[in-house]
Coordinates of C-alpha atoms and ligand atoms in Angstrom, one line a residue:
A1 CA 260.9 -113.2 127.7
A2 CA 258.0 -110.8 127.2
S3 CA 258.0 -107.5 129.0
P4 CA 255.2 -107.0 131.7
A5 CA 253.6 -104.3 129.5
F6 CA 253.5 -106.8 126.6
K7 CA 251.9 -109.5 128.8
R8 CA 249.3 -107.1 130.0
A9 CA 248.6 -106.0 126.4
L10 CA 248.2 -109.6 125.3
S11 CA 245.4 -110.0 127.8
T12 CA 243.4 -106.9 126.8
S13 CA 240.4 -107.3 124.4
R14 CA 241.0 -106.0 120.9
P15 CA 239.4 -102.6 120.1
A16 CA 236.7 -102.8 117.5
L17 CA 238.0 -101.8 114.1
F18 CA 234.7 -100.9 112.7
A19 CA 232.6 -97.8 113.6
S20 CA 229.3 -99.5 113.7
Q21 CA 228.2 -103.2 113.8
A22 CA 224.9 -102.2 112.1
A23 CA 224.5 -102.0 108.3
I24 CA 227.8 -101.8 106.5
P25 CA 230.9 -101.8 108.8
R26 CA 233.0 -98.6 108.4
T27 CA 236.8 -98.8 108.7
K28 CA 238.2 -96.4 111.4
L29 CA 241.1 -94.0 111.3
F30 CA 244.0 -94.6 113.8
I31 CA 245.3 -91.2 115.0
N32 CA 247.1 -90.3 118.2
G33 CA 246.7 -93.7 119.6
E34 CA 243.0 -94.1 119.1
F35 CA 240.7 -95.7 116.5
I36 CA 238.3 -93.0 115.6
D37 CA 235.3 -92.6 113.4
S38 CA 235.8 -90.4 110.4
K39 CA 233.5 -87.4 110.0
T40 CA 233.8 -87.4 106.3
D41 CA 230.9 -87.5 103.9
K42 CA 233.1 -89.3 101.2
W43 CA 233.3 -93.1 101.7
I44 CA 234.9 -95.7 99.4
E45 CA 233.2 -99.1 99.0
L46 CA 235.4 -102.0 99.6
R47 CA 234.2 -105.3 98.0
N48 CA 235.4 -108.9 98.5
P49 CA 237.0 -109.6 95.1
A50 CA 235.7 -113.2 95.2
T51 CA 232.1 -112.3 95.7
N52 CA 231.8 -108.5 95.1
E53 CA 229.9 -108.2 98.4
I54 CA 230.6 -105.1 100.4
V55 CA 233.0 -105.8 103.2
T56 CA 233.5 -102.3 104.6
M57 CA 233.3 -98.7 103.8
V58 CA 236.6 -96.8 103.8
P59 CA 236.6 -93.2 104.7
E60 CA 238.3 -90.4 102.8
A61 CA 239.8 -88.6 105.8
T62 CA 238.8 -84.9 106.1
Q63 CA 241.6 -82.2 106.0
E64 CA 240.9 -81.7 109.7
E65 CA 241.6 -85.3 110.4
L66 CA 244.7 -85.4 108.2
N67 CA 246.0 -82.4 110.0
Y68 CA 245.2 -84.0 113.3
A69 CA 247.4 -87.1 112.3
A70 CA 250.3 -84.9 111.1
D71 CA 250.1 -82.7 114.2
S72 CA 250.0 -85.8 116.5
A73 CA 253.0 -87.4 114.7
A74 CA 254.8 -84.1 115.0
E75 CA 254.1 -83.8 118.8
A76 CA 254.9 -87.4 119.5
F77 CA 258.2 -87.0 117.8
K78 CA 259.3 -84.6 120.5
T79 CA 259.4 -87.4 123.1
W80 CA 259.8 -90.5 120.9
R81 CA 263.1 -89.2 119.4
K82 CA 264.4 -89.0 123.1
T83 CA 263.8 -92.5 123.9
T84 CA 266.8 -94.9 123.7
V85 CA 267.2 -97.1 120.8
L86 CA 267.1 -100.1 123.3
H87 CA 263.7 -98.9 124.4
R88 CA 262.5 -98.8 120.8
Q89 CA 264.1 -102.2 120.1
R90 CA 262.0 -103.7 123.0
K91 CA 258.8 -102.4 121.3
M92 CA 259.9 -104.1 118.0
L93 CA 260.7 -107.4 119.8
D94 CA 257.1 -107.3 121.3
L95 CA 255.6 -106.3 118.0
Q96 CA 257.2 -109.2 116.1
L97 CA 255.8 -111.7 118.6
L98 CA 252.3 -110.1 118.4
I99 CA 252.4 -110.3 114.5
R100 CA 253.6 -113.9 114.6
D101 CA 250.7 -114.8 117.1
N102 CA 248.2 -112.9 114.9
M103 CA 249.4 -114.1 111.6
D104 CA 246.2 -116.0 110.5
R105 CA 244.0 -113.1 111.6
I106 CA 246.0 -110.7 109.4
A107 CA 246.0 -113.3 106.6
H108 CA 242.2 -113.8 106.9
S109 CA 241.8 -109.9 106.4
I110 CA 244.0 -110.0 103.3
V111 CA 242.0 -112.9 101.7
L112 CA 238.8 -111.1 102.4
E113 CA 239.8 -107.7 101.1
Q114 CA 242.4 -108.5 98.5
G115 CA 241.6 -112.0 97.3
K116 CA 244.9 -113.9 97.4
T117 CA 245.0 -117.4 98.9
M118 CA 245.4 -118.0 102.6
A119 CA 248.8 -119.6 102.2
D120 CA 249.9 -116.6 100.0
A121 CA 248.5 -114.1 102.5
R122 CA 250.5 -115.7 105.3
G123 CA 253.5 -115.2 103.1
D124 CA 252.6 -111.5 102.7
V125 CA 252.6 -111.2 106.5
L126 CA 255.8 -113.3 106.8
R127 CA 257.8 -111.1 104.4
G128 CA 256.7 -108.0 106.4
L129 CA 257.4 -109.7 109.7
Q130 CA 260.9 -110.3 108.6
V131 CA 261.3 -106.5 108.3
V132 CA 260.2 -106.2 111.9
E133 CA 262.6 -108.8 113.0
A134 CA 265.4 -106.9 111.2
A135 CA 264.3 -103.8 113.0
C136 CA 264.9 -105.5 116.3
A137 CA 268.6 -105.2 115.4
M138 CA 268.4 -101.4 115.3
P139 CA 271.0 -100.7 118.0
H140 CA 273.5 -102.4 115.7
M141 CA 272.2 -101.0 112.4
I142 CA 272.0 -97.4 113.5
M143 CA 275.7 -97.2 114.8
G144 CA 277.7 -94.3 113.5
D145 CA 281.3 -94.2 112.7
H146 CA 284.3 -93.0 114.5
L147 CA 287.9 -92.1 113.7
E148 CA 290.7 -90.3 115.6
V149 CA 291.5 -87.8 112.8
S150 CA 294.3 -86.0 114.5
T151 CA 296.0 -85.8 117.9
D152 CA 293.3 -85.5 120.6
M153 CA 290.7 -85.0 117.8
D154 CA 287.9 -87.3 117.0
T155 CA 285.3 -87.3 114.3
Y156 CA 282.2 -89.3 114.8
T157 CA 278.8 -89.6 113.1
I158 CA 275.4 -89.8 114.7
R159 CA 272.4 -91.1 112.7
E160 CA 269.3 -89.0 113.7
P161 CA 265.7 -89.6 112.8
L162 CA 264.1 -87.1 110.4
G163 CA 260.9 -86.4 112.2
V164 CA 257.5 -87.4 110.7
V165 CA 257.7 -89.8 107.7
A166 CA 254.9 -91.1 105.6
G167 CA 254.1 -94.3 103.7
I168 CA 251.7 -94.5 100.8
T169 CA 251.2 -98.2 100.0
P170 CA 249.5 -100.3 97.3
F171 CA 246.8 -103.0 97.4
N172 CA 248.8 -106.0 96.4
F173 CA 250.8 -106.5 99.6
P174 CA 248.6 -105.0 102.2
A175 CA 250.7 -106.2 105.2
M176 CA 254.2 -106.5 103.8
I177 CA 254.6 -103.0 102.3
P178 CA 253.3 -101.0 105.4
L179 CA 255.8 -103.2 107.3
W180 CA 258.6 -102.1 105.0
V181 CA 257.9 -98.6 106.3
F182 CA 256.8 -98.0 109.8
P183 CA 258.8 -100.7 111.8
L184 CA 262.1 -99.2 110.6
A185 CA 261.0 -95.6 110.7
N186 CA 259.7 -96.0 114.3
A187 CA 262.7 -98.1 115.5
I188 CA 265.0 -95.3 114.3
G189 CA 263.0 -92.7 116.4
N190 CA 260.8 -91.2 113.6
T191 CA 257.0 -91.0 113.9
C192 CA 254.9 -92.2 111.0
I193 CA 251.7 -91.8 109.0
I194 CA 250.7 -94.6 106.8
K195 CA 248.0 -94.2 104.0
P196 CA 247.3 -97.9 103.1
S197 CA 245.6 -98.7 99.8
E198 CA 242.0 -97.7 100.1
K199 CA 241.3 -101.2 98.4
D200 CA 242.4 -103.2 101.4
P201 CA 243.3 -101.3 104.5
G202 CA 242.2 -104.0 106.9
A203 CA 245.6 -105.6 107.5
C204 CA 247.1 -102.3 108.3
M205 CA 244.5 -101.6 110.9
I206 CA 245.2 -104.9 112.6
L207 CA 249.0 -104.0 112.6
A208 CA 248.1 -100.6 114.2
E209 CA 246.1 -102.5 116.9
L210 CA 249.2 -104.8 117.5
A211 CA 251.5 -101.7 117.7
V212 CA 249.3 -100.3 120.5
K213 CA 249.6 -103.7 122.3
A214 CA 253.4 -103.6 121.8
G215 CA 253.4 -100.4 123.7
I216 CA 254.1 -98.0 120.8
P217 CA 252.9 -94.7 122.2
A218 CA 250.1 -92.5 120.8
G219 CA 251.1 -90.5 117.7
V220 CA 254.1 -92.6 116.9
L221 CA 252.2 -94.5 114.3
N222 CA 249.1 -93.1 112.6
I223 CA 246.8 -94.6 109.8
V224 CA 244.8 -92.3 107.6
H225 CA 242.6 -93.4 104.7
G226 CA 241.7 -91.9 101.4
A227 CA 242.8 -91.4 97.8
R228 CA 244.1 -88.4 96.0
D229 CA 243.3 -85.7 98.7
A230 CA 245.1 -87.7 101.3
V231 CA 248.1 -88.2 99.1
N232 CA 248.2 -84.5 98.2
F233 CA 248.1 -83.7 101.9
I234 CA 251.1 -86.0 102.6
C235 CA 253.0 -84.4 99.7
D236 CA 252.4 -80.9 101.0
N237 CA 252.4 -81.0 104.8
E238 CA 255.2 -79.3 106.4
H239 CA 255.6 -81.7 109.2
I240 CA 256.3 -84.7 106.9
K241 CA 260.0 -84.9 105.9
A242 CA 260.0 -88.0 103.9
I243 CA 257.7 -90.2 101.8
S244 CA 257.9 -93.9 101.0
F245 CA 255.7 -94.8 98.1
V246 CA 255.1 -98.2 96.5
G247 CA 252.5 -98.5 93.6
S248 CA 251.9 -97.7 90.0
D249 CA 253.9 -95.4 87.8
Q250 CA 251.2 -92.9 87.4
A251 CA 250.8 -92.2 91.1
G252 CA 254.5 -92.7 91.9
K253 CA 255.8 -90.2 89.4
Y254 CA 253.2 -87.6 90.6
I255 CA 254.1 -88.2 94.3
H256 CA 257.8 -88.2 93.7
E257 CA 257.5 -84.8 91.8
R258 CA 255.2 -83.2 94.2
G259 CA 256.8 -84.4 97.3
S260 CA 260.3 -83.5 96.0
R261 CA 259.2 -80.1 94.9
N262 CA 258.2 -79.5 98.6
G263 CA 261.7 -80.4 99.8
K264 CA 260.8 -83.9 101.0
R265 CA 262.8 -87.0 100.6
V266 CA 260.9 -89.3 98.4
Q267 CA 261.5 -93.0 97.6
A268 CA 259.1 -94.6 95.0
N269 CA 259.0 -98.1 93.9
L270 CA 256.9 -98.2 90.6
A271 CA 255.7 -100.8 88.1
A272 CA 257.5 -103.7 86.6
K273 CA 257.8 -106.2 83.7
N274 CA 259.9 -109.0 84.8
H275 CA 261.4 -111.4 82.4
G276 CA 262.4 -115.0 82.9
V277 CA 265.1 -116.4 80.5
I278 CA 264.9 -120.1 79.8
M279 CA 268.2 -121.7 78.6
P280 CA 268.2 -125.1 76.8
D281 CA 270.3 -126.6 79.6
A282 CA 267.9 -125.6 82.3
D283 CA 266.3 -128.3 84.5
K284 CA 263.0 -128.5 82.7
N285 CA 260.7 -129.7 85.5
H286 CA 262.1 -127.2 88.0
T287 CA 261.9 -124.3 85.5
L288 CA 258.3 -125.0 84.4
N289 CA 257.1 -125.3 88.0
Q290 CA 258.7 -122.2 89.1
L291 CA 257.4 -120.4 86.0
A292 CA 253.8 -121.5 86.6
G293 CA 254.0 -120.4 90.2
A294 CA 255.7 -117.1 89.6
A295 CA 253.4 -116.1 86.7
F296 CA 250.1 -117.1 88.0
G297 CA 250.6 -116.9 91.9
A298 CA 248.7 -114.1 93.5
A299 CA 246.7 -114.0 90.2
G300 CA 249.7 -112.3 88.8
Q301 CA 249.3 -109.3 91.0
R302 CA 252.9 -109.1 92.4
C303 CA 255.4 -106.4 91.3
M304 CA 257.9 -109.2 91.0
A305 CA 255.5 -111.6 89.2
L306 CA 257.5 -113.4 86.4
S307 CA 255.0 -112.1 83.8
T308 CA 257.2 -112.4 80.7
V309 CA 259.2 -115.4 79.5
V310 CA 262.0 -115.5 76.9
F311 CA 262.3 -118.9 75.5
V312 CA 265.9 -119.3 74.2
G313 CA 266.4 -121.6 71.2
E314 CA 264.5 -124.9 71.4
T315 CA 263.0 -124.3 74.8
K316 CA 259.9 -122.9 73.1
N317 CA 259.0 -126.6 72.5
W318 CA 258.4 -126.6 76.3
I319 CA 255.3 -124.5 76.1
P320 CA 252.7 -127.3 75.8
E321 CA 254.1 -128.7 79.0
L322 CA 253.8 -125.3 80.6
V323 CA 250.2 -125.0 79.4
E324 CA 249.4 -128.4 80.9
R325 CA 250.6 -127.2 84.3
A326 CA 248.8 -123.9 84.1
K327 CA 245.5 -125.7 83.2
K328 CA 245.7 -127.7 86.4
L329 CA 245.8 -124.7 88.7
K330 CA 242.7 -124.3 90.8
V331 CA 241.0 -120.8 90.5
T332 CA 238.7 -120.1 93.3
S333 CA 238.2 -118.0 96.5
G334 CA 241.5 -117.7 98.5
F335 CA 239.6 -119.2 101.4
E336 CA 239.1 -122.5 99.7
A337 CA 241.8 -124.9 100.9
D338 CA 242.7 -126.1 97.4
A339 CA 242.9 -122.6 95.7
D340 CA 246.0 -121.9 93.7
L341 CA 245.0 -118.4 92.7
G342 CA 242.1 -116.1 93.6
P343 CA 240.4 -113.3 91.8
V344 CA 241.9 -110.0 90.6
I345 CA 241.3 -107.0 92.9
S346 CA 238.3 -105.4 91.1
K347 CA 235.8 -105.5 88.2
E348 CA 237.7 -102.7 86.6
S349 CA 241.0 -104.6 86.9
K350 CA 239.5 -107.7 85.4
A351 CA 238.1 -105.7 82.4
R352 CA 241.5 -104.1 81.9
V353 CA 243.4 -107.5 82.0
E354 CA 240.8 -109.0 79.6
R355 CA 241.3 -106.0 77.2
L356 CA 245.1 -106.5 77.2
I357 CA 244.6 -110.2 76.4
A358 CA 242.4 -109.3 73.5
S359 CA 244.9 -106.7 72.3
G360 CA 247.6 -109.4 72.2
V361 CA 245.4 -111.6 69.9
E362 CA 244.5 -108.6 67.7
E363 CA 248.2 -107.8 67.3
G364 CA 249.1 -111.3 66.2
A365 CA 250.2 -113.2 69.3
D366 CA 248.9 -116.8 69.8
L367 CA 246.5 -117.4 72.7
V368 CA 247.5 -121.0 73.8
L369 CA 245.6 -120.7 77.0
D370 CA 242.6 -118.4 77.6
G371 CA 241.4 -117.7 81.1
R372 CA 238.7 -115.3 80.2
G373 CA 235.2 -116.2 80.8
I374 CA 236.1 -118.7 83.6
K375 CA 233.1 -119.8 85.8
V376 CA 234.1 -120.4 89.4
Q377 CA 231.6 -122.6 91.3
N378 CA 229.9 -120.8 94.3
Y379 CA 231.7 -117.5 93.3
E380 CA 229.9 -116.7 90.1
N381 CA 230.2 -112.9 90.9
G382 CA 233.9 -112.8 91.6
N383 CA 236.6 -111.0 89.5
F384 CA 238.1 -114.2 88.2
I385 CA 240.5 -114.8 85.3
G386 CA 242.0 -118.2 84.8
P387 CA 245.7 -118.6 83.8
T388 CA 246.3 -117.3 80.3
I389 CA 249.3 -117.7 78.1
L390 CA 250.1 -115.6 75.0
T391 CA 253.0 -117.0 72.9
N392 CA 255.0 -115.5 69.9
V393 CA 254.6 -112.1 71.5
K394 CA 256.7 -109.2 69.8
P395 CA 258.1 -106.3 71.8
N396 CA 255.9 -103.8 70.0
M397 CA 252.7 -105.3 71.2
E398 CA 250.7 -103.6 73.9
C399 CA 250.6 -106.8 76.1
Y400 CA 254.4 -106.7 76.1
R401 CA 254.7 -103.0 76.8
E402 CA 252.1 -102.7 79.5
E403 CA 252.3 -104.3 83.0
I404 CA 249.3 -106.5 82.9
F405 CA 249.0 -107.3 86.6
G406 CA 246.9 -110.2 86.1
P407 CA 247.3 -114.1 85.6
V408 CA 248.7 -113.6 82.1
L409 CA 252.1 -115.0 80.9
V410 CA 253.5 -113.3 77.9
C411 CA 256.0 -115.3 75.9
L412 CA 258.7 -114.3 73.5
N413 CA 261.4 -116.2 71.7
A414 CA 265.1 -115.4 71.3
D415 CA 267.7 -117.2 69.4
T416 CA 270.6 -116.6 71.8
L417 CA 271.3 -115.4 75.4
D418 CA 272.7 -112.2 73.9
D419 CA 269.4 -111.5 72.1
A420 CA 267.4 -112.2 75.4
I421 CA 269.7 -109.8 77.3
E422 CA 269.4 -107.1 74.6
L423 CA 265.6 -107.4 74.7
I424 CA 265.3 -107.2 78.5
N425 CA 267.8 -104.3 78.6
K426 CA 265.6 -102.4 76.1
N427 CA 262.6 -102.7 78.4
P428 CA 262.1 -99.6 80.5
Y429 CA 261.6 -101.4 83.7
G430 CA 264.3 -103.0 85.9
N431 CA 262.5 -104.5 88.9
G432 CA 263.4 -108.1 88.6
T433 CA 264.6 -110.9 86.2
A434 CA 265.5 -114.6 86.4
I435 CA 267.6 -117.0 84.3
F436 CA 267.1 -120.7 84.4
T437 CA 270.3 -122.6 83.5
Q438 CA 272.6 -125.2 84.8
K439 CA 275.7 -123.5 83.6
G440 CA 277.5 -121.2 86.1
A441 CA 279.2 -119.3 83.3
T442 CA 275.9 -118.6 81.6
A443 CA 274.4 -117.3 84.8
R444 CA 277.5 -115.2 85.5
K445 CA 277.4 -113.6 82.0
F446 CA 273.6 -112.9 82.5
T447 CA 274.2 -111.3 85.9
Q448 CA 276.9 -109.1 84.6
E449 CA 275.2 -107.9 81.5
I450 CA 271.6 -107.6 82.5
D451 CA 270.5 -104.0 83.5
V452 CA 268.0 -105.1 86.1
G453 CA 268.3 -104.5 89.9
Q454 CA 267.2 -107.8 91.2
V455 CA 268.4 -111.0 89.5
G456 CA 267.3 -114.7 90.2
I457 CA 269.4 -117.6 89.1
N458 CA 267.0 -120.6 89.1
V459 CA 265.0 -118.4 91.5
P460 CA 261.9 -116.9 89.8
I461 CA 261.1 -114.1 92.3
P462 CA 264.4 -112.9 93.8
V463 CA 263.0 -110.4 96.5
P464 CA 265.9 -109.9 98.9
L465 CA 265.4 -110.6 102.6
P466 CA 265.6 -107.5 104.8
M467 CA 269.3 -107.8 105.7
F468 CA 269.6 -106.7 102.0
S469 CA 267.4 -104.0 100.3
F470 CA 264.8 -104.1 97.6
T471 CA 266.8 -102.9 94.6
G472 CA 264.6 -102.6 91.6
S473 CA 266.2 -100.2 89.1
R474 CA 265.6 -98.0 86.0
G475 CA 261.8 -97.5 85.3
S476 CA 260.9 -99.4 88.5
I477 CA 262.1 -96.7 90.9
R478 CA 262.2 -93.0 91.4
G479 CA 264.5 -91.5 94.0
D480 CA 267.9 -93.2 94.7
V481 CA 267.6 -94.8 98.1
N482 CA 266.1 -98.3 98.3
F483 CA 263.6 -99.7 100.8
Y484 CA 264.7 -101.6 103.9
G485 CA 268.2 -103.0 104.8
K486 CA 271.0 -100.5 105.0
A487 CA 269.5 -98.3 102.4
G488 CA 266.2 -98.1 104.4
I489 CA 268.2 -96.9 107.5
N490 CA 269.8 -94.2 105.3
F491 CA 266.5 -93.2 104.0
Y492 CA 265.0 -92.6 107.5
T493 CA 268.0 -90.9 109.0
S494 CA 270.2 -87.9 108.5
T495 CA 273.8 -88.0 109.5
K496 CA 275.4 -85.6 111.8
S497 CA 279.3 -85.5 111.9
V498 CA 280.9 -84.2 115.0
T499 CA 284.6 -83.2 115.2
A500 CA 285.8 -82.8 118.7
L501 CA 289.1 -81.6 120.2
W502 CA 289.9 -82.6 123.7
R503 CA 293.5 -81.6 124.5
H504 CA 294.8 -83.1 127.8
Q505 CA 297.6 -80.6 128.0
E506 CA 298.0 -77.1 126.7
A507 CA 299.3 -77.1 123.1
E508 CA 301.7 -74.6 121.6
D509 CA 299.1 -73.0 119.3
H510 CA 296.7 -72.4 122.1
H511 CA 297.1 -68.6 122.2
K512 CA 297.5 -67.8 118.5
V513 CA 294.8 -67.1 115.9
S514 CA 295.1 -69.2 112.8
M515 CA 293.7 -67.9 109.6
D516 CA 294.4 -71.0 107.6
M517 CA 292.0 -73.7 106.6
P518 CA 292.8 -76.3 109.2
Ligands
LIG1 P1 248.3 -97.5 92.8 O1 249.4 -96.6 92.4 O2 247.0 -97.4 92.2 O3 248.1 -97.2 94.5 C1 249.2 -97.0 95.3 C2 248.9 -95.9 96.3 O4 248.8 -94.7 95.6 C3 247.5 -96.1 97.0 O5 247.7 -95.8 98.4 C4 246.5 -95.1 96.3 O6 245.6 -94.6 97.1 C5 247.5 -94.1 95.8 N1 247.1 -93.5 94.5 C6 246.6 -94.3 93.4 N2 246.4 -93.4 92.4 C7 246.7 -92.2 92.8 C8 246.8 -90.9 92.1 N3 246.4 -90.8 90.8 N4 247.2 -89.8 92.8 C9 247.6 -90.0 94.0 N5 247.7 -91.1 94.8 C10 247.2 -92.3 94.1 O7 249.0 -98.9 92.8 P2 248.3 -100.3 93.1 O8 247.3 -100.6 92.0 O9 247.6 -100.3 94.5 O10 249.4 -101.3 93.1 C11 249.9 -102.0 92.1 C12 251.1 -101.3 91.4 O11 252.1 -101.2 92.4 C13 251.7 -102.2 90.3 O12 252.1 -101.3 89.3 C14 252.8 -102.9 91.0 O13 253.9 -103.2 90.1 C15 253.3 -101.7 91.8 N6 254.1 -102.3 93.0 C16 255.5 -102.1 92.9 C17 256.3 -102.6 93.9 C18 257.8 -102.4 93.9 O14 258.3 -102.6 94.9 N7 258.3 -102.0 92.7 C19 255.7 -103.4 94.9 C20 254.3 -103.6 95.0 C21 253.5 -103.0 94.0

């Protein structure tokens, strides 16, 4: 049953997220429990990727505003850390219900600002919601250990919150990735500052509004906007003890170095190049359907997109059937009911993807499906690229070495499973991989020999649910503690070990000084 505070919150009207209804709406900051207008003179245009019409102006928060957020979070920590874990669990229970009730509203914001389809945007919210649901089990997850280590002597551990923690998140999952961060951090007793992507902060602003309704107190969650200056502030501010980053290599390596240099814990999930291996014994229909969905879904803008296929042996003959499936996919605005994939995030991104397609052709790959120059009815101005397939790609080609992050499937050939494994293990990234086979022994060999942190067997996008952790490896991560699950709890806590002696009768050694290591 919902708490009285929660019921009251449900009946209150939602605060306006925009500073002004006139002219172009401006996205607000959320600091110390209030949605506030930024006083900055630096604004970032946010355009609908399907039309390139301006949706909102996003502020680059001033130093004063950033300091206000960090100070508010530090102040709120003093009282929030003293609340019981059962109290914080109740907030998460209320928050998960509010997110579920507002799923379509959040998804709508994602489609408008990010471009993915409505169904896919709901999935973005759902995968984040599952982390909130997991955070509802915090009393269980945060339990320490206990052992009677000697007569009358016990050692036990207490998991304590760190203080203020920050999340710096990417554009491609504007709900899910902020939800990887603040629900766990807050349920543990930390306070939090999120800097969502300046390209699509709308979903995060709705989540902040729902956090208020769930009764999460002022300063416990704060949302700031901006780009490099805001990121530098987070890396340097003395109140902030830990940074969770998800995004590109360039930003992630920089943030990992700068934050670590300042003595902060940093976990950074970076870019990817995920390979699917197709074995001759695979179920052809299942495999081709999964491939098309995982390569072109979300216009290829998923860190776990299956963007590279290794056809083993004769399976390369399946390519024409894959092309037929890809051709049938409907490219249009994510708001259209029949959309299979929407636009890419920006004009710059579209130009970059098209350049990488051209580089593949120049370097000798075969372009068997070309999605460049696609005309989308009613959305002539959008950043659309149709599904594109490059075959006979070689590892030295730029289209193989770079993460493309668009609806482009890069296909390589291998004679044997061993050759496929060698190829994948040589790639610097280790986010995800998948094998398609009907033989258990083949899947087992692949699982054991592949040096990639997340493996799918007949599952193209093996992102673990939040009772596990997101375990990308090698070049796809900096830092050594993963997001969510048990690892996420470890990241947002420090462990205090207590050893206590309570004699119930006077012992012989009571009056002697001992100089030995006990
Ligand atoms: P991005 O690195 O451009 O942006 C991520 C965040 O970093 C944003 O908040 C942005 O404002 C900030 N930022 C960007 N450039 C910066 C710079 N030079 N200095 C400081 N801060 C900077 O990433 P993106 O384009 O939003 O997201 C796509 C990337 O994220 C892809 O490479 C994708 O693979 C990766 N990603 C990885 C995972 C994962 O779990 N491994 C998940 C999702 C996305």
